[in-house]
């Protein structure tokens, strides 16, 4: 089927995405408590991102009042600029905005008896502003914004009691916002719990004797929490949809050598099990075998597996930025990064200044792979190009970003032609924001330039880039004009 014959579905949700911890700022305003990312300093781009800290440094940073060291504390001040920013999204024609609610803005310590009313009011204001422009809110409940106190007091999700705290948080969100929010995601990139345990689940290494075991235990508790959220939603709030969200760690075998293909199959199964549990309702055989081989015993309470089986998500959302290569003898191969993972470099692909390989066809591959595996509607929750921008004459001539998005949307369109059910696309970092991994502003994704540098200097004025007007045409034509 040719490109001209393939149409994006009527009602396709075009938009953008960001996380509260990277944009909101106002980290102690409105009754908010410290979240785990509020204590991360900016890191060296060359050395890569910081995702964990020693216990002593966590305590020291939490008590440090020198906010200039901690970029997530300032974000881009969406807290005070949300009306202006949403108006710009509306000008582009957004049909949906995927954003997160900061858990520590609703329950400052995580285990508080009552929610913080000021936090609730803030998100009501944001959602009402979106409704004003007929923009669908898609809310992520937990996007690396666990209240720091839950990490310090309970070692994060390793403690089963955190399920109860999360359910209290979810119940509060549904009570306040379910009438206006149709689409929800429980956990952002839930696989981060294994790859970056403190960042993904609040696990402090010094507080556990086996970080890998603790990570799998924390992950199981998150799976249970997600299933309970789905159960609650469908029993008490009919009409809303609950999705999971995973990192699509796409890999190719280095060669057709059987050993390389077997290594690819092994890693693909390991990378798939997160969505297997949440979308298919079971732990695959490969995970049980990994636990057996490593002597890992995850505490699974009676009823947990039945709960997971009976409360699978309504849709599968995922992030896709880059692909990697794998082989049986990968230790000797040149490496590069791709979001949460490091793997073998693909010699056939270009890469960003941060080493992420650009592979649009991989998005089509991923969509087909996920839809074949789960047969549930898919949502591309994150895709984008983080790179250096040059701001001149009040704008950025970012043709490279336009090319990146165009190529990925063409691949998405081909996947629709393949028969894949995909109902939306939210470009990551639709407005420049603080980098999740390094805390920089220099790594810019957005359609909108924000006047702020890596040290937090600048006017915070917003300026549309060339890509702003291009994406506006894409949306207006429902993907016909690429």
Short mmCIF file of C-alpha atoms in Angstrom, two decimals:
data_model
loop_
_atom_site.label_atom_id
_atom_site.label_comp_id
_atom_site.label_asym_id
_atom_site.label_seq_id
_atom_site.Cartn_x
_atom_site.Cartn_y
_atom_site.Cartn_z
CA UNK A 1 0.00 0.00 0.00
CA UNK A 2 1.46 3.38 -0.99
CA UNK A 3 1.80 6.31 1.40
CA UNK A 4 -0.99 8.25 -0.33
CA UNK A 5 -3.45 5.42 0.22
CA UNK A 6 -2.72 5.18 3.96
CA UNK A 7 -4.63 7.57 6.20
CA UNK A 8 -4.21 8.39 9.84
CA UNK A 9 -7.44 7.42 11.65
CA UNK A 10 -10.10 10.05 12.18
CA UNK A 11 -9.70 11.40 15.69
CA UNK A 12 -6.00 10.51 15.82
CA UNK A 13 -4.50 12.17 18.90
CA UNK A 14 -1.69 14.48 17.79
CA UNK A 15 0.21 16.31 20.49
CA UNK A 16 3.21 16.52 22.75
CA UNK A 17 4.48 15.24 26.06
CA UNK A 18 6.55 16.21 29.09
CA UNK A 19 7.01 15.31 32.75
CA UNK A 20 6.25 17.48 35.77
CA UNK A 21 9.77 17.07 37.17
CA UNK A 22 11.32 18.51 34.00
CA UNK A 23 9.05 21.50 33.47
CA UNK A 24 7.11 22.59 36.55
CA UNK A 25 9.73 24.12 38.83
CA UNK A 26 8.25 25.75 41.95
CA UNK A 27 9.56 22.70 43.79
CA UNK A 28 8.47 23.87 47.23
CA UNK A 29 5.58 26.15 46.29
CA UNK A 30 1.96 25.25 46.84
CA UNK A 31 2.73 22.73 49.56
CA UNK A 32 4.83 20.43 47.38
CA UNK A 33 7.32 18.07 49.04
CA UNK A 34 10.71 17.00 47.73
CA UNK A 35 10.63 14.33 45.06
CA UNK A 36 13.52 11.97 44.40
CA UNK A 37 14.70 13.93 41.34
CA UNK A 38 14.81 17.25 43.20
CA UNK A 39 18.12 16.20 44.75
CA UNK A 40 19.97 15.43 41.48
CA UNK A 41 22.61 17.96 40.39
CA UNK A 42 23.43 18.68 36.74
CA UNK A 43 25.87 16.13 35.37
CA UNK A 44 28.59 16.14 32.73
CA UNK A 45 27.16 15.32 29.29
CA UNK A 46 30.31 13.45 28.31
CA UNK A 47 30.06 11.19 31.37
CA UNK A 48 26.36 10.59 30.85
CA UNK A 49 23.40 11.05 33.15
CA UNK A 50 23.23 10.58 36.91
CA UNK A 51 20.52 8.17 38.02
CA UNK A 52 21.61 7.25 41.55
CA UNK A 53 23.43 8.83 44.47
CA UNK A 54 25.05 7.48 47.67
CA UNK A 55 22.77 7.65 50.71
CA UNK A 56 24.87 10.35 52.37
CA UNK A 57 24.71 12.53 49.29
CA UNK A 58 20.94 12.09 49.06
CA UNK A 59 20.57 13.42 52.61
CA UNK A 60 23.07 16.22 52.03
CA UNK A 61 21.41 17.35 48.79
CA UNK A 62 17.94 17.21 50.30
CA UNK A 63 19.08 19.65 52.98
CA UNK A 64 20.97 21.88 50.53
CA UNK A 65 19.16 25.18 49.93
CA UNK A 66 21.39 26.22 47.01
CA UNK A 67 18.77 25.52 44.36
CA UNK A 68 21.00 26.52 41.46
CA UNK A 69 22.74 23.15 41.71
CA UNK A 70 19.55 21.18 41.07
CA UNK A 71 17.95 21.89 37.65
CA UNK A 72 14.79 19.84 38.26
CA UNK A 73 13.87 22.22 41.06
CA UNK A 74 13.44 25.07 38.59
CA UNK A 75 12.34 23.28 35.41
CA UNK A 76 11.10 25.90 32.95
CA UNK A 77 8.61 27.31 35.47
CA UNK A 78 5.56 25.76 33.84
CA UNK A 79 3.97 26.18 37.26
CA UNK A 80 3.64 29.90 36.57
CA UNK A 81 3.62 29.79 32.74
CA UNK A 82 1.10 27.01 32.11
CA UNK A 83 -1.52 29.29 30.54
CA UNK A 84 0.99 30.74 28.09
CA UNK A 85 2.40 27.32 27.24
CA UNK A 86 -0.98 25.68 26.73
CA UNK A 87 -2.03 28.57 24.48
CA UNK A 88 1.02 27.83 22.33
CA UNK A 89 0.12 24.14 22.20
CA UNK A 90 -3.39 25.14 21.15
CA UNK A 91 -1.96 27.36 18.41
CA UNK A 92 -0.17 24.29 17.04
CA UNK A 93 -3.50 22.46 17.11
CA UNK A 94 -2.70 19.86 19.75
CA UNK A 95 -5.41 17.27 20.24
CA UNK A 96 -3.73 15.81 23.34
CA UNK A 97 -1.12 16.75 25.93
CA UNK A 98 0.55 13.96 27.80
CA UNK A 99 1.83 15.25 31.13
CA UNK A 100 2.44 13.86 34.59
CA UNK A 101 1.05 14.80 37.95
CA UNK A 102 3.76 15.11 40.57
CA UNK A 103 2.99 12.62 43.35
CA UNK A 104 4.82 14.84 45.84
CA UNK A 105 2.63 17.80 44.92
CA UNK A 106 -0.48 15.82 45.92
CA UNK A 107 1.02 13.89 48.86
CA UNK A 108 4.21 15.78 49.86
CA UNK A 109 5.65 12.87 51.87
CA UNK A 110 3.84 10.07 50.11
CA UNK A 111 2.33 8.64 53.30
CA UNK A 112 0.41 11.76 54.38
CA UNK A 113 -3.03 11.33 55.93
CA UNK A 114 -4.64 13.87 53.59
CA UNK A 115 -3.82 15.22 50.12
CA UNK A 116 -2.42 18.69 49.56
CA UNK A 117 -5.32 20.91 48.43
CA UNK A 118 -3.06 23.46 46.72
CA UNK A 119 -1.61 20.76 44.51
CA UNK A 120 -5.06 19.55 43.54
CA UNK A 121 -6.12 23.09 42.67
CA UNK A 122 -3.05 23.56 40.45
CA UNK A 123 -3.83 20.49 38.35
CA UNK A 124 -7.51 21.43 38.13
CA UNK A 125 -6.35 24.74 36.70
CA UNK A 126 -4.05 23.03 34.18
CA UNK A 127 -6.76 20.59 33.07
CA UNK A 128 -9.37 23.35 32.81
CA UNK A 129 -6.99 25.33 30.62
CA UNK A 130 -6.56 22.31 28.36
CA UNK A 131 -10.34 21.84 28.16
CA UNK A 132 -10.69 25.49 27.20
CA UNK A 133 -8.79 24.69 23.99
CA UNK A 134 -10.33 21.22 23.52
CA UNK A 135 -7.01 19.50 24.23
CA UNK A 136 -7.35 16.00 25.66
CA UNK A 137 -5.32 15.53 28.86
CA UNK A 138 -3.42 12.22 29.09
CA UNK A 139 -2.08 11.88 32.62
CA UNK A 140 0.86 9.81 33.84
CA UNK A 141 0.50 9.08 37.54
CA UNK A 142 4.16 8.31 38.26
CA UNK A 143 6.92 9.73 36.05
CA UNK A 144 10.07 9.51 38.20
CA UNK A 145 8.45 11.79 40.80
CA UNK A 146 8.18 9.59 43.87
CA UNK A 147 8.13 11.60 47.10
CA UNK A 148 11.67 11.46 48.47
CA UNK A 149 10.38 10.53 51.91
CA UNK A 150 9.10 7.19 50.56
CA UNK A 151 12.62 6.35 49.40
CA UNK A 152 14.19 7.36 52.71
CA UNK A 153 11.60 5.79 55.01
CA UNK A 154 10.55 2.65 53.08
CA UNK A 155 13.36 2.18 50.51
CA UNK A 156 10.85 2.99 47.82
CA UNK A 157 8.85 0.30 46.08
CA UNK A 158 10.74 -2.53 47.80
CA UNK A 159 8.23 -2.14 50.65
CA UNK A 160 4.77 -3.53 49.88
CA UNK A 161 3.18 -0.79 52.00
CA UNK A 162 3.97 1.66 49.18
CA UNK A 163 1.24 -0.04 47.13
CA UNK A 164 -1.29 1.29 49.63
CA UNK A 165 0.17 4.80 49.48
CA UNK A 166 0.02 4.74 45.69
CA UNK A 167 -3.58 3.52 45.73
CA UNK A 168 -4.54 6.37 48.03
CA UNK A 169 -2.87 8.73 45.57
CA UNK A 170 -4.66 7.08 42.61
CA UNK A 171 -8.02 7.23 44.38
CA UNK A 172 -7.47 10.95 44.99
CA UNK A 173 -6.60 11.56 41.33
CA UNK A 174 -9.67 9.68 40.08
CA UNK A 175 -11.97 11.42 42.55
CA UNK A 176 -10.70 14.84 41.49
CA UNK A 177 -9.97 14.44 37.78
CA UNK A 178 -11.65 11.35 36.31
CA UNK A 179 -14.55 13.42 35.00
CA UNK A 180 -12.14 15.37 32.79
CA UNK A 181 -9.33 12.89 32.08
CA UNK A 182 -10.15 9.93 29.86
CA UNK A 183 -6.65 8.48 29.36
CA UNK A 184 -4.26 7.49 32.16
CA UNK A 185 -0.85 5.83 32.38
CA UNK A 186 0.16 4.30 35.71
CA UNK A 187 3.99 4.26 35.47
CA UNK A 188 6.29 5.90 32.98
CA UNK A 189 8.88 3.53 31.49
CA UNK A 190 8.30 1.00 34.25
CA UNK A 191 11.38 -0.95 33.10
CA UNK A 192 13.48 1.87 34.61
CA UNK A 193 13.05 0.05 37.94
CA UNK A 194 15.49 -2.59 36.69
CA UNK A 195 17.83 -0.32 34.73
CA UNK A 196 18.00 2.66 37.16
CA UNK A 197 16.53 1.44 40.48
CA UNK A 198 16.70 4.65 42.52
CA UNK A 199 15.36 6.84 39.72
CA UNK A 200 12.66 4.36 38.77
CA UNK A 201 11.60 3.02 42.17
CA UNK A 202 13.33 4.94 44.97
CA UNK A 203 15.68 2.06 45.85
CA UNK A 204 18.71 3.19 47.87
CA UNK A 205 21.57 0.77 47.27
CA UNK A 206 22.99 1.00 50.80
CA UNK A 207 19.62 -0.05 52.23
CA UNK A 208 19.52 -3.42 50.50
CA UNK A 209 21.88 -6.37 50.34
CA UNK A 210 20.94 -7.30 46.78
CA UNK A 211 19.94 -4.45 44.47
CA UNK A 212 18.88 -6.76 41.64
CA UNK A 213 16.55 -8.76 43.89
CA UNK A 214 15.21 -5.52 45.41
CA UNK A 215 14.55 -4.17 41.92
CA UNK A 216 12.51 -7.18 40.85
CA UNK A 217 10.59 -7.07 44.13
CA UNK A 218 9.88 -3.36 43.64
CA UNK A 219 8.79 -4.03 40.07
CA UNK A 220 6.35 -6.71 41.21
CA UNK A 221 4.84 -4.24 43.68
CA UNK A 222 4.44 -1.71 40.86
CA UNK A 223 2.76 -4.33 38.68
CA UNK A 224 0.32 -5.10 41.51
CA UNK A 225 -0.35 -1.40 42.05
CA UNK A 226 -1.03 -0.89 38.34
CA UNK A 227 -3.46 -3.82 38.26
CA UNK A 228 -5.26 -2.45 41.33
CA UNK A 229 -5.55 0.94 39.63
CA UNK A 230 -7.06 -0.70 36.55
CA UNK A 231 -9.50 -2.65 38.74
CA UNK A 232 -10.52 0.49 40.63
CA UNK A 233 -10.97 2.49 37.44
CA UNK A 234 -13.20 -0.05 35.72
CA UNK A 235 -15.31 -0.71 38.82
CA UNK A 236 -15.89 2.90 39.83
CA UNK A 237 -15.03 5.14 36.89
CA UNK A 238 -16.42 3.65 33.68
CA UNK A 239 -15.32 5.31 30.48
CA UNK A 240 -11.69 5.93 31.38
CA UNK A 241 -8.78 3.97 29.92
CA UNK A 242 -5.73 2.78 31.81
CA UNK A 243 -2.49 2.18 29.94
CA UNK A 244 0.97 0.91 30.74
CA UNK A 245 4.09 2.62 29.40
CA UNK A 246 7.39 0.95 28.58
CA UNK A 247 10.66 1.82 26.91
CA UNK A 248 10.79 0.17 23.50
CA UNK A 249 14.33 -1.12 23.58
CA UNK A 250 14.48 -2.26 19.97
CA UNK A 251 17.47 -4.39 19.05
CA UNK A 252 18.63 -6.14 15.89
CA UNK A 253 20.90 -9.19 15.72
CA UNK A 254 24.37 -8.20 14.55
CA UNK A 255 24.42 -10.97 11.92
CA UNK A 256 22.36 -13.96 10.84
CA UNK A 257 24.80 -16.18 12.73
CA UNK A 258 22.62 -18.46 14.91
CA UNK A 259 24.44 -17.45 18.11
CA UNK A 260 23.74 -13.78 17.40
CA UNK A 261 20.09 -14.48 16.64
CA UNK A 262 19.73 -16.49 19.86
CA UNK A 263 21.26 -13.61 21.83
CA UNK A 264 18.82 -11.23 20.14
CA UNK A 265 15.87 -13.48 21.02
CA UNK A 266 17.00 -13.74 24.64
CA UNK A 267 17.36 -9.98 25.07
CA UNK A 268 14.12 -9.25 23.23
CA UNK A 269 12.22 -11.55 25.57
CA UNK A 270 13.84 -9.93 28.60
CA UNK A 271 12.96 -6.46 27.32
CA UNK A 272 9.36 -7.50 26.59
CA UNK A 273 8.40 -8.98 29.94
CA UNK A 274 7.33 -5.66 31.52
CA UNK A 275 4.49 -5.22 29.04
CA UNK A 276 3.83 -8.97 29.10
CA UNK A 277 2.82 -8.71 32.75
CA UNK A 278 0.74 -5.54 32.36
CA UNK A 279 -0.82 -6.14 28.94
CA UNK A 280 -0.99 -9.95 28.74
CA UNK A 281 -1.34 -10.64 32.46
CA UNK A 282 1.46 -13.11 33.13
CA UNK A 283 5.16 -13.43 33.90
CA UNK A 284 6.74 -15.13 30.86
CA UNK A 285 8.74 -18.31 31.25
CA UNK A 286 11.98 -16.44 30.50
CA UNK A 287 11.68 -14.33 33.67
CA UNK A 288 11.01 -17.30 35.93
CA UNK A 289 14.13 -18.88 34.42
CA UNK A 290 16.23 -15.75 35.00
CA UNK A 291 15.15 -15.73 38.65
CA UNK A 292 15.93 -19.43 39.00
CA UNK A 293 19.38 -19.06 37.43
CA UNK A 294 20.25 -16.10 39.65
CA UNK A 295 18.76 -17.51 42.84
CA UNK A 296 16.22 -14.68 43.03
CA UNK A 297 13.05 -15.25 45.00
CA UNK A 298 10.44 -12.54 44.57
CA UNK A 299 7.79 -12.47 47.29
CA UNK A 300 4.46 -12.92 45.51
CA UNK A 301 1.45 -12.97 47.80
CA UNK A 302 -1.56 -15.23 47.26
CA UNK A 303 -3.90 -13.61 44.76
CA UNK A 304 -1.24 -11.45 43.09
CA UNK A 305 -0.95 -13.50 39.92
CA UNK A 306 -4.72 -13.77 39.56
CA UNK A 307 -5.00 -9.99 40.03
CA UNK A 308 -2.45 -9.41 37.25
CA UNK A 309 -4.21 -11.86 34.94
CA UNK A 310 -7.66 -10.31 35.43
CA UNK A 311 -6.70 -6.64 35.29
CA UNK A 312 -4.59 -6.05 32.20
CA UNK A 313 -4.30 -2.55 30.77
CA UNK A 314 -6.57 -1.12 28.08
CA UNK A 315 -3.74 0.08 25.86
CA UNK A 316 0.04 -0.05 25.57
CA UNK A 317 2.02 3.20 25.43
CA UNK A 318 5.74 3.30 24.77
CA UNK A 319 8.73 5.52 24.17
CA UNK A 320 10.85 5.07 21.08
CA UNK A 321 13.98 7.07 20.34
CA UNK A 322 16.66 4.77 19.00
CA UNK A 323 17.67 1.17 18.33
CA UNK A 324 20.70 -0.94 19.19
CA UNK A 325 22.44 -4.08 17.94
CA UNK A 326 23.28 -7.19 19.93
CA UNK A 327 25.48 -10.25 19.36
CA UNK A 328 26.84 -13.24 21.22
CA UNK A 329 30.30 -11.69 21.45
CA UNK A 330 29.14 -8.13 22.11
CA UNK A 331 31.77 -7.38 24.75
CA UNK A 332 34.31 -6.52 22.06
CA UNK A 333 31.98 -4.35 19.95
CA UNK A 334 31.76 -0.54 19.89
CA UNK A 335 29.03 0.71 22.23
CA UNK A 336 26.58 3.58 22.22
CA UNK A 337 23.55 4.61 24.29
CA UNK A 338 19.83 4.52 23.58
CA UNK A 339 17.68 6.07 26.28
CA UNK A 340 18.04 3.75 29.32
CA UNK A 341 20.34 1.21 27.69
CA UNK A 342 23.85 0.93 26.32
CA UNK A 343 24.45 -1.51 23.48
CA UNK A 344 26.30 -2.19 20.27
CA UNK A 345 26.50 0.54 17.68
CA UNK A 346 24.79 0.07 14.33
CA UNK A 347 27.20 1.09 11.52
CA UNK A 348 24.30 1.81 9.16
CA UNK A 349 22.70 4.55 11.25
CA UNK A 350 23.45 8.20 12.01
CA UNK A 351 23.36 9.35 15.61
CA UNK A 352 22.60 12.46 17.67
CA UNK A 353 25.31 14.41 19.56
CA UNK A 354 24.29 12.35 22.59
CA UNK A 355 25.02 9.08 20.75
CA UNK A 356 21.42 7.97 20.21
CA UNK A 357 21.09 6.31 16.80
CA UNK A 358 18.41 7.63 14.46
CA UNK A 359 16.29 4.77 13.13
CA UNK A 360 12.82 5.80 11.84
CA UNK A 361 12.12 2.38 10.32
CA UNK A 362 12.62 0.98 13.81
CA UNK A 363 9.40 2.70 14.89
CA UNK A 364 7.44 0.75 12.26
CA UNK A 365 9.21 -2.41 13.38
CA UNK A 366 8.35 -1.67 17.03
CA UNK A 367 4.69 -0.93 16.35
CA UNK A 368 4.25 -4.18 14.44
CA UNK A 369 6.13 -6.15 17.07
CA UNK A 370 4.08 -4.75 19.97
CA UNK A 371 0.73 -5.06 18.22
CA UNK A 372 1.40 -8.63 17.17
CA UNK A 373 2.36 -9.51 20.74
CA UNK A 374 -0.50 -7.83 22.64
CA UNK A 375 -3.31 -7.02 20.16
CA UNK A 376 -4.18 -3.94 22.16
CA UNK A 377 -4.36 -0.33 20.93
CA UNK A 378 -0.95 1.36 20.92
CA UNK A 379 0.05 4.91 21.76
CA UNK A 380 3.42 6.46 20.87
CA UNK A 381 3.94 8.36 24.12
CA UNK A 382 7.48 9.58 23.48
CA UNK A 383 9.54 10.11 20.35
CA UNK A 384 11.84 13.02 19.68
CA UNK A 385 15.19 14.50 18.80
CA UNK A 386 17.31 15.99 21.58
CA UNK A 387 20.11 18.09 20.14
CA UNK A 388 21.78 21.49 20.14
CA UNK A 389 19.78 24.45 18.81
CA UNK A 390 21.06 27.84 17.66
CA UNK A 391 18.70 30.65 18.61
CA UNK A 392 18.94 33.56 16.15
CA UNK A 393 16.58 36.39 15.20
CA UNK A 394 13.90 35.22 17.60
CA UNK A 395 13.66 31.62 16.37
CA UNK A 396 15.47 28.36 15.63
CA UNK A 397 15.80 27.03 12.08
CA UNK A 398 15.50 23.39 13.10
CA UNK A 399 15.08 21.59 9.79
CA UNK A 400 16.96 18.63 11.33
CA UNK A 401 14.13 18.21 13.83
CA UNK A 402 11.52 18.42 11.11
CA UNK A 403 13.37 15.75 9.12
CA UNK A 404 13.56 13.49 12.18
CA UNK A 405 9.86 13.76 12.97
CA UNK A 406 8.78 13.50 9.33
CA UNK A 407 10.73 10.28 8.86
CA UNK A 408 9.29 8.76 12.04
CA UNK A 409 5.73 9.78 11.16
CA UNK A 410 6.12 8.21 7.72
CA UNK A 411 7.18 5.00 9.46
CA UNK A 412 4.19 5.27 11.82
CA UNK A 413 1.92 5.76 8.81
CA UNK A 414 3.35 2.63 7.20
CA UNK A 415 2.61 0.70 10.41
CA UNK A 416 -1.00 1.86 10.19
CA UNK A 417 -0.98 0.53 6.62
CA UNK A 418 0.33 -2.76 8.03
CA UNK A 419 -2.84 -2.97 10.12
CA UNK A 420 -1.49 -1.76 13.46
CA UNK A 421 -4.04 -0.08 15.75
CA UNK A 422 -2.29 3.09 16.96
CA UNK A 423 -4.43 5.96 18.20
CA UNK A 424 -2.00 8.76 19.07
CA UNK A 425 1.45 10.29 18.92
CA UNK A 426 2.92 12.71 21.46
CA UNK A 427 6.27 14.23 20.59
CA UNK A 428 8.56 14.26 23.60
CA UNK A 429 9.63 17.58 25.09
CA UNK A 430 7.21 19.59 22.95
CA UNK A 431 8.59 22.64 24.74
CA UNK A 432 12.27 22.80 25.72
CA UNK A 433 12.72 21.34 29.19
CA UNK A 434 15.35 20.09 31.63
CA UNK A 435 17.05 16.91 30.42
CA UNK A 436 15.93 13.89 32.41
CA UNK A 437 19.36 12.28 32.44
CA UNK A 438 21.85 15.16 32.71
CA UNK A 439 19.83 18.14 33.92
CA UNK A 440 20.88 20.25 30.94
CA UNK A 441 18.93 22.76 28.88
CA UNK A 442 21.40 22.39 26.00
CA UNK A 443 19.77 19.12 24.96
CA UNK A 444 16.68 20.63 23.38
CA UNK A 445 13.71 18.74 21.99
CA UNK A 446 10.95 21.28 21.75
CA UNK A 447 8.92 23.03 19.10
CA UNK A 448 9.18 26.00 21.44
CA UNK A 449 12.49 27.55 22.50
CA UNK A 450 12.76 28.55 26.15
CA UNK A 451 15.30 31.25 26.98
CA UNK A 452 17.21 29.50 29.74
CA UNK A 453 20.74 28.10 29.80
CA UNK A 454 22.28 25.15 31.64
CA UNK A 455 22.89 27.28 34.73
CA UNK A 456 19.32 28.56 34.88
CA UNK A 457 20.08 32.01 33.46
CA UNK A 458 17.66 33.62 31.02
CA UNK A 459 14.34 35.40 30.66
CA UNK A 460 12.24 32.19 30.33
CA UNK A 461 10.54 33.77 27.31
CA UNK A 462 9.03 31.32 24.85
CA UNK A 463 9.72 31.45 21.09
CA UNK A 464 8.23 29.17 18.41
CA UNK A 465 10.82 27.35 16.28
CA UNK A 466 10.45 26.55 12.59
CA UNK A 467 9.25 23.06 13.57
CA UNK A 468 6.35 24.67 15.48
CA UNK A 469 4.73 25.83 12.24
CA UNK A 470 5.56 22.62 10.39
CA UNK A 471 3.92 20.44 13.07
CA UNK A 472 0.91 22.76 13.02
CA UNK A 473 0.39 21.88 9.34
CA UNK A 474 0.84 18.18 10.04
CA UNK A 475 -1.88 18.25 12.67
CA UNK A 476 -4.26 20.40 10.61
CA UNK A 477 -3.99 17.91 7.74
CA UNK A 478 -4.26 14.85 10.03
CA UNK A 479 -0.87 13.71 8.81
CA UNK A 480 -1.50 14.25 5.11
CA UNK A 481 1.08 17.03 4.90
CA UNK A 482 4.43 15.62 5.94
#
